[in-house]
Structures are given as C-alpha cells and as structure tokens.
C-alpha cells in the first residue's frame, strides 16, 4: 500500500504492456487457483443468479493528463478518472431491486493537488489517521485513483442492471477526498446492504495478485465493528471467489496467508462502518505483470464483473 507525496514528478508516458498480459496469466500458480476455488466452493458462496455478462466498455479509462502518485508509506490505503461519468439513471428492475450498494473508489485523482487537506488527521475510532492519501501508480505513471474510479463506474453499471441502487462515494466530482471517516459515513447514512472499497496495491515488484481486506473486531471510541464482522467476511469471501474466476488472477501470496483474505483493524473506512464492508486490492501496480492487467480496459471490465458477481451472490444469500 503506497502513496504519493506533494513533490512527485509528473508521470512518465504510459507504455503498452499487452505482451505481459499473456505471460501474467500463464504464470498463475495452478495450485493456488485450485486451492482457492475449493475454498470458495466450501465457503458457501451461492449462485450469483442473474449475473450479467462480462461484456461492457473496454476503454482505457484515462481521461485528461495523468497524475503522478509515487510511493510514500505510512498512510491509509486499505486509488481512474476514467471515461466521463454516464448520466445518472434509476435502477432497473431486477433481482437486486430494493438493495442499496455503495461503491467507494479509493483516493481521488485530485488529491495530489490538495496535500494540506488530505494530510489533516481524522478520528478512526482506534486512533487518528490522515484524511486520505494520493494512492500509488504504475511505473509508467497510471494512477491508482484513475484505476479505482474506472472500475467503480463499470461496477455501478453492472449492479444497476441487476436492479440495485448504487451510490459512489466520489465520482470525479470533488477536488479531493472524501476523508476516510466520510467514506464510511456515506455507506452508513445510505443504510447500504453492502459497501466495497476499490483499490490497487503498491507493494514491491514481484508481489502479484489480489486480496480482500475484512474488518477485524474493533470496539474503541467511535468504532464498533462487532456487528458487521461476520457479514463482511461473507461478502469478502464471495467477492474473492468470483474475482478469481472472472479475472484469472490468483490470491496474493505476499498478503495474509495466501487465501486472498486479510483482516485488519487499522483502516478508518472499515472501523467506522456500521454496514457490511470490505476493501479489495485488485493487484499490485508496482509489479510489471500486474500493471499490464490493471492498465487494460478489458481486464478492468473483468474485475468489475467479478466484484459484481460477488456482491450479487451476497445480497441474494
């Protein structure tokens, strides 16, 4: 999990990495994939029922000049100013009619221009942490904040087709943030049936794969996650299994026990939530093979599809 400081240099031009996509998929460990599929089946993830096809927009998701996030540790992550946001539409009738989903695109493409604002601290229950961070980026300069916004918009479209009411915590419509406490509050006030925060990691090169972050049991200050620990785990397990199946990416071996699930108690976005919520780190932007996937519009559509199917499975029980 890595972030940008205010002194970052402008991003280098993006370099096509299509050749790495095939190599990345070929390099997935069969054992890890099989093990997770067994885990997913045993975990009781029901049929998503009515899941939409994996088709959809496959644009690069980059609009306007790239921002320049680079690595600067210590702040909270668990980060795609993509194509212009589509006109707001009411949810269609479908199996998720009456359900509310909040999608939280990590970071904000404008955060790097508002370092004073995002560096102020907010209460996360257990302690105080930065309001927000700038996120990480690929070595070629593709920002996490653009990636997350692009996937969030694709996910919104898929869920709306299922009849869900979908709200984004930010849609490229504010100069920075929101702060992590406000991100949690948006889900709480919406009385969301599920909240998913979308991110991409900034770990060392060679570290590959995705992982889903679950809330640990926290009861301190303004935080009390005890009622949401179990449903959040159910949500996270379903998303992890469907994400693996839709994208072909393996669970990260460098985070947690290799199951693709990590429990944390230091993230304000989870600590302050009163509704089921998880984070997903879709891949490692600092690894060349993962970066080739994350910068592919077609792969981002698969990522949105996997997350959507996990949410649908959770909400339908």
mmCIF file of C-alpha atoms in Angstrom:
data_model
loop_
_atom_site.group_PDB
_atom_site.id
_atom_site.type_symbol
_atom_site.label_atom_id
_atom_site.label_comp_id
_atom_site.label_asym_id
_atom_site.label_seq_id
_atom_site.Cartn_x
_atom_site.Cartn_y
_atom_site.Cartn_z
ATOM 1 C CA UNK A 1 0.000 0.000 0.000
ATOM 2 C CA UNK A 2 1.815 3.053 -1.219
ATOM 3 C CA UNK A 3 1.028 6.658 -1.710
ATOM 4 C CA UNK A 4 2.135 9.899 -3.264
ATOM 5 C CA UNK A 5 3.687 12.935 -1.721
ATOM 6 C CA UNK A 6 3.328 16.516 -2.971
ATOM 7 C CA UNK A 7 6.792 16.566 -4.521
ATOM 8 C CA UNK A 8 6.191 13.786 -7.004
ATOM 9 C CA UNK A 9 7.457 14.362 -10.512
ATOM 10 C CA UNK A 10 4.993 14.243 -13.439
ATOM 11 C CA UNK A 11 4.182 10.703 -14.548
ATOM 12 C CA UNK A 12 6.216 9.128 -17.301
ATOM 13 C CA UNK A 13 4.362 8.327 -20.531
ATOM 14 C CA UNK A 14 2.398 5.158 -20.410
ATOM 15 C CA UNK A 15 3.975 2.210 -22.143
ATOM 16 C CA UNK A 16 1.830 -0.566 -23.658
ATOM 17 C CA UNK A 17 2.237 -3.836 -21.837
ATOM 18 C CA UNK A 18 -0.018 -6.141 -23.790
ATOM 19 C CA UNK A 19 2.701 -8.741 -24.118
ATOM 20 C CA UNK A 20 2.845 -9.098 -20.369
ATOM 21 C CA UNK A 21 -0.850 -9.947 -20.089
ATOM 22 C CA UNK A 22 -0.441 -13.383 -21.607
ATOM 23 C CA UNK A 23 2.680 -14.028 -19.562
ATOM 24 C CA UNK A 24 0.885 -12.886 -16.406
ATOM 25 C CA UNK A 25 -1.979 -15.294 -16.872
ATOM 26 C CA UNK A 26 0.347 -18.133 -17.794
ATOM 27 C CA UNK A 27 2.368 -17.552 -14.632
ATOM 28 C CA UNK A 28 -0.562 -18.065 -12.254
ATOM 29 C CA UNK A 29 0.122 -20.911 -9.868
ATOM 30 C CA UNK A 30 -2.307 -23.746 -10.650
ATOM 31 C CA UNK A 31 -2.161 -24.938 -7.089
ATOM 32 C CA UNK A 32 -3.162 -21.557 -5.689
ATOM 33 C CA UNK A 33 -6.032 -21.269 -8.137
ATOM 34 C CA UNK A 34 -7.317 -24.753 -7.382
ATOM 35 C CA UNK A 35 -6.968 -24.242 -3.646
ATOM 36 C CA UNK A 36 -8.930 -21.045 -3.720
ATOM 37 C CA UNK A 37 -11.663 -22.471 -5.914
ATOM 38 C CA UNK A 38 -12.085 -25.285 -3.391
ATOM 39 C CA UNK A 39 -12.199 -22.731 -0.592
ATOM 40 C CA UNK A 40 -14.776 -20.666 -2.464
ATOM 41 C CA UNK A 41 -16.996 -23.655 -3.062
ATOM 42 C CA UNK A 42 -16.736 -24.805 0.529
ATOM 43 C CA UNK A 43 -17.367 -21.289 1.793
ATOM 44 C CA UNK A 44 -20.988 -21.437 0.741
ATOM 45 C CA UNK A 45 -20.909 -18.745 -1.919
ATOM 46 C CA UNK A 46 -24.261 -19.223 -3.542
ATOM 47 C CA UNK A 47 -25.051 -18.896 -7.200
ATOM 48 C CA UNK A 48 -24.978 -15.191 -8.040
ATOM 49 C CA UNK A 49 -28.139 -15.682 -10.002
ATOM 50 C CA UNK A 50 -28.872 -13.370 -12.861
ATOM 51 C CA UNK A 51 -25.297 -12.143 -13.145
ATOM 52 C CA UNK A 52 -24.784 -10.040 -16.233
ATOM 53 C CA UNK A 53 -22.331 -10.959 -18.939
ATOM 54 C CA UNK A 54 -18.739 -9.823 -18.807
ATOM 55 C CA UNK A 55 -19.230 -7.548 -21.784
ATOM 56 C CA UNK A 56 -19.130 -3.787 -21.492
ATOM 57 C CA UNK A 57 -16.887 -0.829 -22.121
ATOM 58 C CA UNK A 58 -13.242 -1.568 -22.592
ATOM 59 C CA UNK A 59 -11.788 1.897 -22.792
ATOM 60 C CA UNK A 60 -8.510 2.639 -21.112
ATOM 61 C CA UNK A 61 -10.269 4.730 -18.513
ATOM 62 C CA UNK A 62 -7.747 7.558 -18.748
ATOM 63 C CA UNK A 63 -9.120 11.000 -19.440
ATOM 64 C CA UNK A 64 -7.017 14.086 -19.282
ATOM 65 C CA UNK A 65 -3.435 14.305 -18.060
ATOM 66 C CA UNK A 66 -2.122 11.585 -15.796
ATOM 67 C CA UNK A 67 -1.418 12.380 -12.184
ATOM 68 C CA UNK A 68 1.811 11.394 -10.549
ATOM 69 C CA UNK A 69 1.353 9.231 -7.486
ATOM 70 C CA UNK A 70 4.539 7.553 -6.263
ATOM 71 C CA UNK A 71 5.387 5.614 -3.160
ATOM 72 C CA UNK A 72 5.387 7.150 0.286
ATOM 73 C CA UNK A 73 4.461 4.805 3.082
ATOM 74 C CA UNK A 74 2.601 5.167 6.310
ATOM 75 C CA UNK A 75 -0.835 6.440 5.334
ATOM 76 C CA UNK A 76 -4.078 4.603 4.838
ATOM 77 C CA UNK A 77 -4.957 2.802 1.665
ATOM 78 C CA UNK A 78 -6.748 -0.067 2.643
ATOM 79 C CA UNK A 79 -6.793 4.769 -5.833
ATOM 80 C CA UNK A 80 -9.469 6.034 -12.502
ATOM 81 C CA UNK A 81 -10.578 9.220 -13.613
ATOM 82 C CA UNK A 82 -11.947 7.070 -16.379
ATOM 83 C CA UNK A 83 -14.305 7.945 -19.135
ATOM 84 C CA UNK A 84 -16.772 10.720 -18.261
ATOM 85 C CA UNK A 85 -19.406 9.568 -15.804
ATOM 86 C CA UNK A 86 -22.584 8.382 -17.523
ATOM 87 C CA UNK A 87 -25.840 10.237 -16.845
ATOM 88 C CA UNK A 88 -27.366 9.157 -13.582
ATOM 89 C CA UNK A 89 -30.046 6.560 -14.166
ATOM 90 C CA UNK A 90 -32.564 4.995 -11.859
ATOM 91 C CA UNK A 91 -32.003 1.358 -11.060
ATOM 92 C CA UNK A 92 -33.664 -1.116 -13.375
ATOM 93 C CA UNK A 93 -35.993 -3.762 -12.042
ATOM 94 C CA UNK A 94 -34.124 -6.944 -11.287
ATOM 95 C CA UNK A 95 -33.062 -9.382 -8.577
ATOM 96 C CA UNK A 96 -31.388 -6.592 -6.558
ATOM 97 C CA UNK A 97 -34.341 -4.223 -6.666
ATOM 98 C CA UNK A 98 -34.612 -2.521 -3.272
ATOM 99 C CA UNK A 99 -30.958 -3.212 -2.423
ATOM 100 C CA UNK A 100 -28.512 -0.353 -1.857
ATOM 101 C CA UNK A 101 -24.820 -0.750 -2.699
ATOM 102 C CA UNK A 102 -22.184 1.889 -2.011
ATOM 103 C CA UNK A 103 -19.054 1.694 -4.155
ATOM 104 C CA UNK A 104 -16.025 3.516 -2.789
ATOM 105 C CA UNK A 105 -13.359 4.355 -5.419
ATOM 106 C CA UNK A 106 -10.166 4.657 -3.374
ATOM 107 C CA UNK A 107 -8.396 8.035 -3.271
ATOM 108 C CA UNK A 108 -9.192 10.836 -5.728
ATOM 109 C CA UNK A 109 -7.337 11.950 -8.880
ATOM 110 C CA UNK A 110 -7.129 15.470 -7.422
ATOM 111 C CA UNK A 111 -5.689 14.518 -4.029
ATOM 112 C CA UNK A 112 -2.111 15.298 -5.040
ATOM 113 C CA UNK A 113 -3.115 18.952 -5.529
ATOM 114 C CA UNK A 114 -4.602 19.173 -2.029
ATOM 115 C CA UNK A 115 -1.930 17.755 0.235
ATOM 116 C CA UNK A 116 -2.726 20.042 3.174
ATOM 117 C CA UNK A 117 -6.356 18.972 3.154
ATOM 118 C CA UNK A 118 -5.723 15.240 2.827
ATOM 119 C CA UNK A 119 -2.898 15.235 5.364
ATOM 120 C CA UNK A 120 -5.059 16.516 8.207
ATOM 121 C CA UNK A 121 -5.976 13.745 10.578
ATOM 122 C CA UNK A 122 -9.396 12.356 11.386
ATOM 123 C CA UNK A 123 -10.669 10.059 14.123
ATOM 124 C CA UNK A 124 -10.918 6.410 13.044
ATOM 125 C CA UNK A 125 -12.006 5.064 16.423
ATOM 126 C CA UNK A 126 -8.751 3.409 17.449
ATOM 127 C CA UNK A 127 -6.587 6.461 16.738
ATOM 128 C CA UNK A 128 -6.208 9.296 14.231
ATOM 129 C CA UNK A 129 -5.036 8.925 10.642
ATOM 130 C CA UNK A 130 -4.697 11.028 7.523
ATOM 131 C CA UNK A 131 -7.932 12.176 5.881
ATOM 132 C CA UNK A 132 -6.931 10.459 2.649
ATOM 133 C CA UNK A 133 -3.867 9.687 0.542
ATOM 134 C CA UNK A 134 -2.909 10.093 -3.082
ATOM 135 C CA UNK A 135 -2.588 6.387 -3.799
ATOM 136 C CA UNK A 136 0.093 4.617 -5.756
ATOM 137 C CA UNK A 137 0.746 4.334 -9.520
ATOM 138 C CA UNK A 138 2.302 2.031 -12.078
ATOM 139 C CA UNK A 139 5.912 2.652 -13.041
ATOM 140 C CA UNK A 140 4.580 4.225 -16.245
ATOM 141 C CA UNK A 141 2.522 6.713 -14.232
ATOM 142 C CA UNK A 142 -1.024 5.294 -14.363
ATOM 143 C CA UNK A 143 -2.550 6.411 -11.032
ATOM 144 C CA UNK A 144 -4.416 4.179 -8.656
ATOM 145 C CA UNK A 145 -7.067 6.898 -8.302
ATOM 146 C CA UNK A 146 -7.854 6.668 -12.020
ATOM 147 C CA UNK A 147 -7.963 2.878 -11.876
ATOM 148 C CA UNK A 148 -10.367 2.785 -8.934
ATOM 149 C CA UNK A 149 -12.763 5.307 -10.428
ATOM 150 C CA UNK A 150 -12.888 3.466 -13.748
ATOM 151 C CA UNK A 151 -13.620 0.109 -12.098
ATOM 152 C CA UNK A 152 -16.205 1.753 -9.811
ATOM 153 C CA UNK A 153 -18.114 3.171 -12.782
ATOM 154 C CA UNK A 154 -18.092 -0.173 -14.557
ATOM 155 C CA UNK A 155 -19.267 -1.868 -11.365
ATOM 156 C CA UNK A 156 -22.079 0.656 -10.948
ATOM 157 C CA UNK A 157 -23.371 -0.129 -14.433
ATOM 158 C CA UNK A 158 -23.354 -3.875 -13.786
ATOM 159 C CA UNK A 159 -25.145 -3.562 -10.448
ATOM 160 C CA UNK A 160 -27.753 -1.151 -11.798
ATOM 161 C CA UNK A 161 -28.581 -3.701 -14.484
ATOM 162 C CA UNK A 162 -29.373 -6.071 -11.635
ATOM 163 C CA UNK A 163 -31.783 -3.538 -10.132
ATOM 164 C CA UNK A 164 -29.591 -2.231 -7.295
ATOM 165 C CA UNK A 165 -29.491 1.383 -6.222
ATOM 166 C CA UNK A 166 -25.802 2.316 -6.416
ATOM 167 C CA UNK A 167 -24.028 5.287 -4.887
ATOM 168 C CA UNK A 168 -20.367 6.200 -5.366
ATOM 169 C CA UNK A 169 -18.542 7.965 -2.529
ATOM 170 C CA UNK A 170 -16.921 10.152 -5.194
ATOM 171 C CA UNK A 171 -17.370 10.265 -8.936
ATOM 172 C CA UNK A 172 -14.612 12.646 -10.001
ATOM 173 C CA UNK A 173 -16.982 15.368 -8.849
ATOM 174 C CA UNK A 174 -14.990 16.841 -5.969
ATOM 175 C CA UNK A 175 -11.489 18.320 -5.763
ATOM 176 C CA UNK A 176 -10.184 15.824 -3.208
ATOM 177 C CA UNK A 177 -11.248 13.106 -0.807
ATOM 178 C CA UNK A 178 -13.619 12.373 0.756
ATOM 179 C CA UNK A 179 -11.822 11.673 4.005
ATOM 180 C CA UNK A 180 -11.889 8.093 5.249
ATOM 181 C CA UNK A 181 -14.379 8.880 8.007
ATOM 182 C CA UNK A 182 -16.756 10.483 5.491
ATOM 183 C CA UNK A 183 -16.408 7.498 3.172
ATOM 184 C CA UNK A 184 -17.632 5.273 5.992
ATOM 185 C CA UNK A 185 -20.389 7.722 6.870
ATOM 186 C CA UNK A 186 -21.725 7.736 3.290
ATOM 187 C CA UNK A 187 -22.306 3.986 3.457
ATOM 188 C CA UNK A 188 -23.802 4.200 6.925
ATOM 189 C CA UNK A 189 -26.217 7.008 6.081
ATOM 190 C CA UNK A 190 -27.298 5.206 2.909
ATOM 191 C CA UNK A 191 -28.047 2.136 5.068
ATOM 192 C CA UNK A 192 -26.218 0.201 2.412
ATOM 193 C CA UNK A 193 -26.711 -3.516 2.151
ATOM 194 C CA UNK A 194 -23.073 -3.797 1.041
ATOM 195 C CA UNK A 195 -20.115 -1.452 0.608
ATOM 196 C CA UNK A 196 -16.985 -2.217 -1.414
ATOM 197 C CA UNK A 197 -13.903 -0.001 -1.439
ATOM 198 C CA UNK A 198 -11.796 -0.464 -4.577
ATOM 199 C CA UNK A 199 -8.002 -0.162 -4.506
ATOM 200 C CA UNK A 200 -4.783 -1.383 -6.110
ATOM 201 C CA UNK A 201 -1.668 -2.075 -4.076
ATOM 202 C CA UNK A 202 1.787 -0.519 -4.269
ATOM 203 C CA UNK A 203 3.901 -3.394 -2.983
ATOM 204 C CA UNK A 204 7.337 -4.453 -4.226
ATOM 205 C CA UNK A 205 7.844 -5.722 -7.761
ATOM 206 C CA UNK A 206 7.421 -9.486 -7.873
ATOM 207 C CA UNK A 207 4.476 -9.404 -5.485
ATOM 208 C CA UNK A 208 1.403 -10.293 -7.503
ATOM 209 C CA UNK A 209 -2.272 -10.993 -7.103
ATOM 210 C CA UNK A 210 -5.332 -9.599 -5.346
ATOM 211 C CA UNK A 211 -6.537 -9.663 -1.769
ATOM 212 C CA UNK A 212 -9.733 -8.681 0.007
ATOM 213 C CA UNK A 213 -9.465 -6.828 3.321
ATOM 214 C CA UNK A 214 -12.025 -7.651 6.018
ATOM 215 C CA UNK A 215 -12.801 -5.652 9.170
ATOM 216 C CA UNK A 216 -11.488 -7.062 12.411
ATOM 217 C CA UNK A 217 -13.478 -6.812 15.633
ATOM 218 C CA UNK A 218 -12.900 -3.257 16.871
ATOM 219 C CA UNK A 219 -14.664 -1.631 19.814
ATOM 220 C CA UNK A 220 -12.999 1.667 20.639
ATOM 221 C CA UNK A 221 -14.069 5.275 20.544
ATOM 222 C CA UNK A 222 -16.491 5.842 17.669
ATOM 223 C CA UNK A 223 -15.751 2.413 16.198
ATOM 224 C CA UNK A 224 -17.708 -0.766 16.828
ATOM 225 C CA UNK A 225 -17.351 -3.288 14.018
ATOM 226 C CA UNK A 226 -18.534 -6.298 16.002
ATOM 227 C CA UNK A 227 -21.980 -6.451 14.337
ATOM 228 C CA UNK A 228 -20.521 -6.342 10.822
ATOM 229 C CA UNK A 229 -17.557 -8.708 11.131
ATOM 230 C CA UNK A 230 -19.451 -11.860 10.142
ATOM 231 C CA UNK A 231 -21.491 -10.432 7.228
ATOM 232 C CA UNK A 232 -18.436 -8.560 5.952
ATOM 233 C CA UNK A 233 -16.472 -11.794 5.890
ATOM 234 C CA UNK A 234 -19.256 -13.465 3.949
ATOM 235 C CA UNK A 235 -19.228 -10.571 1.476
ATOM 236 C CA UNK A 236 -15.446 -10.700 1.180
ATOM 237 C CA UNK A 237 -15.287 -14.455 0.603
ATOM 238 C CA UNK A 238 -17.858 -14.249 -2.163
ATOM 239 C CA UNK A 239 -16.117 -11.358 -3.875
ATOM 240 C CA UNK A 240 -12.732 -13.086 -3.668
ATOM 241 C CA UNK A 241 -14.042 -16.273 -5.230
ATOM 242 C CA UNK A 242 -15.886 -14.522 -8.028
ATOM 243 C CA UNK A 243 -12.990 -12.145 -8.689
ATOM 244 C CA UNK A 244 -10.599 -15.056 -9.108
ATOM 245 C CA UNK A 245 -12.948 -16.783 -11.501
ATOM 246 C CA UNK A 246 -13.686 -13.667 -13.582
ATOM 247 C CA UNK A 247 -10.126 -12.329 -13.874
ATOM 248 C CA UNK A 248 -7.919 -15.417 -13.611
ATOM 249 C CA UNK A 249 -5.750 -13.571 -11.077
ATOM 250 C CA UNK A 250 -4.525 -15.593 -8.131
ATOM 251 C CA UNK A 251 -4.820 -14.530 -4.483
ATOM 252 C CA UNK A 252 -1.740 -12.597 -3.388
ATOM 253 C CA UNK A 253 0.926 -14.730 -1.745
ATOM 254 C CA UNK A 254 2.530 -11.694 -0.084
ATOM 255 C CA UNK A 255 -0.516 -10.631 1.947
ATOM 256 C CA UNK A 256 -2.048 -12.705 4.697
ATOM 257 C CA UNK A 257 -1.924 -16.493 4.439
ATOM 258 C CA UNK A 258 -2.343 -16.705 0.677
ATOM 259 C CA UNK A 259 -6.099 -17.235 0.882
ATOM 260 C CA UNK A 260 -6.805 -13.831 -0.621
ATOM 261 C CA UNK A 261 -8.390 -12.674 2.648
ATOM 262 C CA UNK A 262 -6.717 -10.298 5.116
ATOM 263 C CA UNK A 263 -8.232 -8.975 8.352
ATOM 264 C CA UNK A 264 -7.251 -5.505 9.554
ATOM 265 C CA UNK A 265 -8.155 -3.177 12.403
ATOM 266 C CA UNK A 266 -6.290 -0.038 11.306
ATOM 267 C CA UNK A 267 -8.426 1.230 8.436
ATOM 268 C CA UNK A 268 -10.879 4.003 9.220
ATOM 269 C CA UNK A 269 -13.081 3.117 6.278
ATOM 270 C CA UNK A 270 -13.730 -0.267 7.902
ATOM 271 C CA UNK A 271 -13.543 0.697 11.578
ATOM 272 C CA UNK A 272 -16.263 3.333 11.275
ATOM 273 C CA UNK A 273 -18.620 1.309 9.103
ATOM 274 C CA UNK A 274 -21.898 0.095 10.573
ATOM 275 C CA UNK A 275 -22.851 -1.863 7.444
ATOM 276 C CA UNK A 276 -21.110 -4.833 5.758
ATOM 277 C CA UNK A 277 -17.992 -3.533 4.049
ATOM 278 C CA UNK A 278 -14.737 -4.805 2.534
ATOM 279 C CA UNK A 279 -11.775 -3.423 0.604
ATOM 280 C CA UNK A 280 -10.340 -5.130 -2.455
ATOM 281 C CA UNK A 281 -6.756 -4.635 -3.627
ATOM 282 C CA UNK A 282 -7.190 -5.714 -7.247
ATOM 283 C CA UNK A 283 -3.481 -6.188 -7.967
ATOM 284 C CA UNK A 284 -0.038 -4.682 -7.442
ATOM 285 C CA UNK A 285 0.613 -1.601 -9.566
ATOM 286 C CA UNK A 286 4.361 -1.845 -8.905
ATOM 287 C CA UNK A 287 4.697 -5.258 -10.493
ATOM 288 C CA UNK A 288 5.068 -5.211 -14.281
ATOM 289 C CA UNK A 289 2.845 -8.212 -14.941
ATOM 290 C CA UNK A 290 0.059 -6.981 -12.663
ATOM 291 C CA UNK A 291 0.388 -3.462 -14.066
ATOM 292 C CA UNK A 292 -0.238 -4.821 -17.563
ATOM 293 C CA UNK A 293 -3.567 -6.151 -16.308
ATOM 294 C CA UNK A 294 -4.567 -3.105 -14.298
ATOM 295 C CA UNK A 295 -3.969 -0.783 -17.258
ATOM 296 C CA UNK A 296 -6.105 -2.911 -19.595
ATOM 297 C CA UNK A 297 -9.685 -1.745 -20.043
ATOM 298 C CA UNK A 298 -10.771 -5.271 -20.922
ATOM 299 C CA UNK A 299 -9.255 -6.619 -17.698
ATOM 300 C CA UNK A 300 -10.834 -3.849 -15.630
ATOM 301 C CA UNK A 301 -14.194 -4.924 -17.023
ATOM 302 C CA UNK A 302 -13.471 -8.455 -15.815
ATOM 303 C CA UNK A 303 -12.516 -7.069 -12.409
ATOM 304 C CA UNK A 304 -15.802 -5.169 -12.184
ATOM 305 C CA UNK A 305 -17.647 -8.292 -13.288
ATOM 306 C CA UNK A 306 -16.049 -10.426 -10.579
ATOM 307 C CA UNK A 307 -16.779 -7.881 -7.854
ATOM 308 C CA UNK A 308 -20.360 -7.513 -9.104
ATOM 309 C CA UNK A 309 -20.973 -11.258 -9.061
ATOM 310 C CA UNK A 310 -19.660 -11.461 -5.513
ATOM 311 C CA UNK A 311 -21.976 -8.677 -4.375
ATOM 312 C CA UNK A 312 -24.962 -10.240 -6.137
ATOM 313 C CA UNK A 313 -24.213 -13.594 -4.503
ATOM 314 C CA UNK A 314 -24.000 -11.940 -1.068
ATOM 315 C CA UNK A 315 -27.189 -9.919 -1.445
ATOM 316 C CA UNK A 316 -29.209 -12.851 -2.757
ATOM 317 C CA UNK A 317 -27.964 -15.122 0.042
#
